[in-house]
Short mmCIF file of C-alpha atoms in Angstrom, two decimals:
data_model
loop_
_atom_site.label_atom_id
_atom_site.label_comp_id
_atom_site.label_asym_id
_atom_site.label_seq_id
_atom_site.Cartn_x
_atom_site.Cartn_y
_atom_site.Cartn_z
CA ALA A 1 -7.51 -2.83 16.23
CA GLN A 2 -7.02 -4.60 12.97
CA SER A 3 -3.73 -6.24 12.11
CA VAL A 4 -2.15 -8.31 9.40
CA THR A 5 0.52 -10.94 9.91
CA GLN A 6 2.75 -12.31 7.20
CA PRO A 7 4.68 -15.03 8.99
CA ASP A 8 7.33 -15.52 6.31
CA ILE A 9 9.81 -12.69 5.95
CA HIS A 10 11.69 -14.32 3.11
CA ILE A 11 10.85 -17.21 0.77
CA THR A 12 12.96 -18.78 -1.96
CA VAL A 13 11.42 -20.96 -4.64
CA SER A 14 12.69 -22.44 -7.88
CA GLU A 15 11.40 -21.14 -11.16
CA GLY A 16 8.42 -23.22 -12.25
CA ALA A 17 7.59 -24.32 -8.71
CA SER A 18 4.34 -23.47 -7.00
CA LEU A 19 4.09 -20.66 -4.49
CA GLU A 20 1.99 -19.93 -1.44
CA LEU A 21 2.44 -16.79 0.64
CA ARG A 22 0.66 -16.72 3.95
CA CYS A 23 -1.42 -13.91 5.37
CA ASN A 24 -3.46 -13.83 8.56
CA TYR A 25 -5.62 -10.92 9.55
CA SER A 26 -7.40 -9.70 12.62
CA TYR A 27 -10.51 -7.64 11.97
CA GLY A 28 -13.85 -7.49 13.70
CA ALA A 29 -16.12 -7.14 10.70
CA THR A 30 -16.17 -8.65 7.24
CA PRO A 31 -12.75 -7.81 5.87
CA TYR A 32 -11.79 -6.19 2.62
CA LEU A 33 -8.47 -7.84 1.77
CA PHE A 34 -5.78 -7.03 -0.73
CA TRP A 35 -2.46 -8.29 -2.01
CA TYR A 36 0.04 -5.83 -3.43
CA VAL A 37 3.44 -6.46 -5.01
CA GLN A 38 6.45 -4.16 -4.90
CA SER A 39 9.29 -4.79 -7.29
CA PRO A 40 12.70 -3.33 -6.40
CA GLY A 41 12.60 0.43 -6.65
CA GLN A 42 8.97 0.39 -7.73
CA GLY A 43 5.62 1.34 -6.32
CA LEU A 44 2.88 -0.91 -5.02
CA GLN A 45 0.90 -2.75 -7.65
CA LEU A 46 -2.47 -4.27 -6.82
CA LEU A 47 -2.51 -8.00 -7.50
CA LEU A 48 -6.00 -8.87 -6.32
CA LYS A 49 -8.70 -8.02 -3.83
CA TYR A 50 -11.49 -9.66 -1.87
CA PHE A 51 -14.62 -7.78 -0.92
CA SER A 52 -17.30 -10.46 -0.75
CA GLY A 53 -18.73 -13.42 -2.62
CA ASP A 54 -16.56 -16.16 -4.03
CA THR A 55 -13.77 -16.90 -1.59
CA LEU A 56 -11.31 -17.75 -4.36
CA VAL A 57 -10.28 -14.60 -6.18
CA GLN A 58 -8.21 -14.31 -9.31
CA GLY A 59 -5.73 -11.56 -9.88
CA ILE A 60 -3.20 -10.38 -12.39
CA LYS A 61 -0.05 -12.22 -13.43
CA GLY A 62 -1.61 -15.63 -12.72
CA PHE A 63 -2.01 -15.09 -8.98
CA GLU A 64 -4.98 -16.18 -6.92
CA ALA A 65 -5.91 -15.97 -3.26
CA GLU A 66 -8.35 -17.81 -1.07
CA PHE A 67 -10.26 -16.18 1.78
CA LYS A 68 -10.85 -18.52 4.70
CA ARG A 69 -12.91 -16.87 7.40
CA SER A 70 -12.54 -19.78 9.83
CA GLN A 71 -8.76 -19.43 9.69
CA SER A 72 -8.66 -15.63 9.31
CA SER A 73 -6.40 -16.19 6.34
CA PHE A 74 -6.00 -14.83 2.84
CA ASN A 75 -3.12 -16.78 1.31
CA LEU A 76 -1.70 -15.89 -2.08
CA ARG A 77 -0.90 -18.67 -4.55
CA LYS A 78 0.61 -19.16 -7.96
CA PRO A 79 0.93 -22.57 -9.63
CA SER A 80 4.19 -21.84 -11.47
CA VAL A 81 6.54 -19.04 -10.49
CA HIS A 82 8.47 -17.01 -13.06
CA TRP A 83 11.78 -15.25 -12.43
CA SER A 84 9.99 -11.92 -12.87
CA ASP A 85 7.84 -12.66 -9.82
CA ALA A 86 10.81 -11.92 -7.54
CA ALA A 87 9.58 -9.01 -5.45
CA GLU A 88 8.12 -8.13 -2.08
CA TYR A 89 4.50 -9.02 -1.45
CA PHE A 90 2.23 -7.24 0.96
CA CYS A 91 -1.11 -8.35 2.34
CA ALA A 92 -3.46 -5.64 3.61
CA VAL A 93 -6.85 -5.24 5.22
CA LEU A 94 -9.01 -2.16 4.78
CA ASP A 95 -10.38 -0.54 7.90
CA THR A 96 -13.62 0.78 6.45
CA GLY A 97 -14.18 2.93 9.53
CA ARG A 98 -10.80 4.60 9.45
CA ARG A 99 -10.66 4.40 5.61
CA ALA A 100 -7.09 3.15 5.75
CA LEU A 101 -5.18 0.06 4.74
CA THR A 102 -3.26 -1.83 7.38
CA PHE A 103 -0.36 -3.70 5.83
CA GLY A 104 1.55 -6.75 6.87
CA SER A 105 5.31 -6.54 7.12
CA GLY A 106 5.75 -8.13 3.72
CA THR A 107 7.28 -11.32 2.32
CA ARG A 108 10.31 -11.07 0.06
CA LEU A 109 10.22 -13.66 -2.71
CA GLN A 110 13.41 -14.85 -4.32
CA VAL A 111 13.23 -17.06 -7.43
CA GLN A 112 16.07 -19.43 -8.20
CA PRO A 113 16.77 -20.45 -11.79
CA ASP B 1 0.76 2.29 -14.53
CA SER B 2 -1.78 2.87 -11.76
CA GLY B 3 -2.69 6.35 -12.94
CA VAL B 4 -1.52 7.95 -9.69
CA THR B 5 1.28 10.41 -10.37
CA GLN B 6 3.81 11.54 -7.78
CA THR B 7 6.54 14.15 -7.98
CA PRO B 8 9.41 14.35 -7.37
CA LYS B 9 10.56 10.74 -7.68
CA HIS B 10 13.71 11.38 -5.68
CA LEU B 11 14.65 14.15 -3.29
CA ILE B 12 17.71 14.75 -1.16
CA THR B 13 17.61 17.47 1.44
CA ALA B 14 19.32 18.49 4.65
CA THR B 15 18.09 18.19 8.21
CA GLY B 16 15.90 21.06 9.32
CA GLN B 17 14.64 21.77 5.83
CA ARG B 18 11.10 21.61 4.46
CA VAL B 19 9.90 19.74 1.37
CA THR B 20 6.65 19.34 -0.49
CA LEU B 21 5.60 16.14 -2.21
CA ARG B 22 2.92 16.32 -4.86
CA CYS B 23 0.32 13.80 -5.96
CA SER B 24 -2.23 13.66 -8.75
CA PRO B 25 -4.87 10.97 -8.19
CA ARG B 26 -6.34 8.76 -10.87
CA SER B 27 -8.88 10.45 -13.04
CA GLY B 28 -12.24 10.40 -11.27
CA ASP B 29 -10.87 9.45 -7.85
CA LEU B 30 -11.96 11.75 -5.05
CA SER B 31 -10.04 10.17 -2.20
CA VAL B 32 -6.30 10.59 -1.67
CA TYR B 33 -4.13 8.80 0.88
CA TRP B 34 -0.54 9.28 1.99
CA TYR B 35 1.60 6.43 3.27
CA GLN B 36 5.17 6.25 4.51
CA GLN B 37 7.37 3.22 3.93
CA SER B 38 10.53 2.91 6.00
CA LEU B 39 12.74 -0.01 6.92
CA ASP B 40 11.92 0.07 10.60
CA GLN B 41 8.21 1.00 10.48
CA GLY B 42 7.08 -0.71 7.30
CA LEU B 43 4.09 0.78 5.48
CA GLN B 44 2.30 3.30 7.68
CA PHE B 45 -0.86 5.22 6.89
CA LEU B 46 -0.41 8.95 7.36
CA ILE B 47 -3.55 10.78 6.29
CA GLN B 48 -6.54 10.69 3.96
CA TYR B 49 -8.47 13.39 2.14
CA TYR B 50 -11.78 13.11 0.38
CA ASN B 51 -12.91 15.80 -2.03
CA GLY B 52 -10.81 18.41 -0.31
CA GLU B 53 -11.57 17.52 3.28
CA GLU B 54 -9.46 15.60 5.76
CA ARG B 55 -11.26 12.34 6.57
CA ALA B 56 -8.82 10.16 8.48
CA LYS B 57 -5.54 10.52 10.26
CA GLY B 58 -2.95 7.90 10.99
CA ASN B 59 0.56 8.10 12.33
CA ILE B 60 1.32 11.51 10.94
CA LEU B 61 3.78 13.67 12.84
CA GLU B 62 2.89 17.23 13.79
CA ARG B 63 5.78 18.40 11.58
CA PHE B 64 3.93 16.94 8.60
CA SER B 65 0.80 18.35 7.00
CA ALA B 66 -1.20 17.72 3.88
CA GLN B 67 -3.97 19.21 1.83
CA GLN B 68 -6.12 18.39 -1.15
CA PHE B 69 -6.87 21.14 -3.61
CA PRO B 70 -10.07 21.82 -5.61
CA ASP B 71 -8.58 20.07 -8.65
CA LEU B 72 -8.13 17.04 -6.33
CA HIS B 73 -4.36 16.97 -6.40
CA SER B 74 -2.72 16.70 -3.01
CA GLU B 75 0.46 17.86 -1.36
CA LEU B 76 2.30 16.48 1.64
CA ASN B 77 4.45 19.00 3.44
CA LEU B 78 7.30 17.76 5.61
CA SER B 79 9.08 20.32 7.77
CA SER B 80 11.96 20.43 10.24
CA LEU B 81 13.21 17.29 8.62
CA GLU B 82 15.17 14.74 10.61
CA LEU B 83 17.33 11.86 9.46
CA GLY B 84 14.59 9.46 10.51
CA ASP B 85 12.18 10.99 8.01
CA SER B 86 14.11 9.39 5.19
CA ALA B 87 11.62 7.05 3.58
CA LEU B 88 9.54 6.28 0.55
CA TYR B 89 6.33 8.30 0.59
CA PHE B 90 3.40 6.89 -1.32
CA CYS B 91 0.30 8.60 -2.52
CA ALA B 92 -2.74 6.48 -3.28
CA SER B 93 -6.24 7.16 -4.49
CA SER B 94 -9.67 5.58 -4.65
CA VAL B 95 -13.00 6.46 -6.13
CA SER B 96 -15.01 6.95 -3.01
CA LEU B 97 -15.52 6.14 0.62
CA GLY B 98 -18.22 3.65 -0.17
CA THR B 99 -18.24 -0.12 -0.23
CA GLY B 100 -17.22 -2.56 -2.89
CA ASN B 101 -14.95 -1.51 -5.69
CA GLY B 102 -15.01 2.08 -4.49
CA ASN B 103 -12.64 0.94 -1.81
CA THR B 104 -9.96 -0.29 -4.20
CA ILE B 105 -6.88 1.80 -3.48
CA TYR B 106 -4.28 2.38 -6.19
CA PHE B 107 -0.76 3.51 -5.36
CA GLY B 108 1.68 5.72 -7.14
CA GLU B 109 5.36 4.88 -7.55
CA GLY B 110 6.34 6.92 -4.54
CA SER B 111 8.70 9.76 -3.74
CA TRP B 112 12.04 8.75 -2.28
CA LEU B 113 13.12 11.24 0.38
CA THR B 114 16.64 11.17 1.72
CA VAL B 115 17.51 13.50 4.59
CA VAL B 116 21.24 14.07 5.11
#
């Protein structure tokens, strides 16, 4: 069965610093991968997705992610974090057979001034 | 705004009761999903409908049921509610069951259910 691991439960970075959130997946076929963000009391907003092609994908709000098949990873990056980026971030893989997303447990990002 | 609309946004009800959560998918999307987010279980897939038919089932309890109507809106019915059912319930939608961008799933803002 597919699974997603986000090793970091909580990360704190300073405003203006770079950010990398880790995501490892387990899936037998070519994965469809997603990053979503959930601000406090809000729904899940799609940041970016990977289906195929270029392994570096660009998303909204200045985020990007790199798919590395050899490492089964899909890490999310941002060169300079803003205070408004404080939220919880979820990595997910789509099980195309079951037509469902499997989510990681999430990483809570705190941004220090 | 994802275009997925959920009502109600908040709901408080007593144990043993029954509630219905409603979802309108994005315009043009035929597929609707329901997810549950709780502190102990995280984000769990419940069920999926495509153009009115059930297509996939996840960790949905027998006390829960869902349906998708001809106008493509969907309802999630939760009955004999227990304290542990308190959670944020998300509806999501996508265009199709196909590959590529048809698999992009957009989420609503969720319905907060509190069982007391």
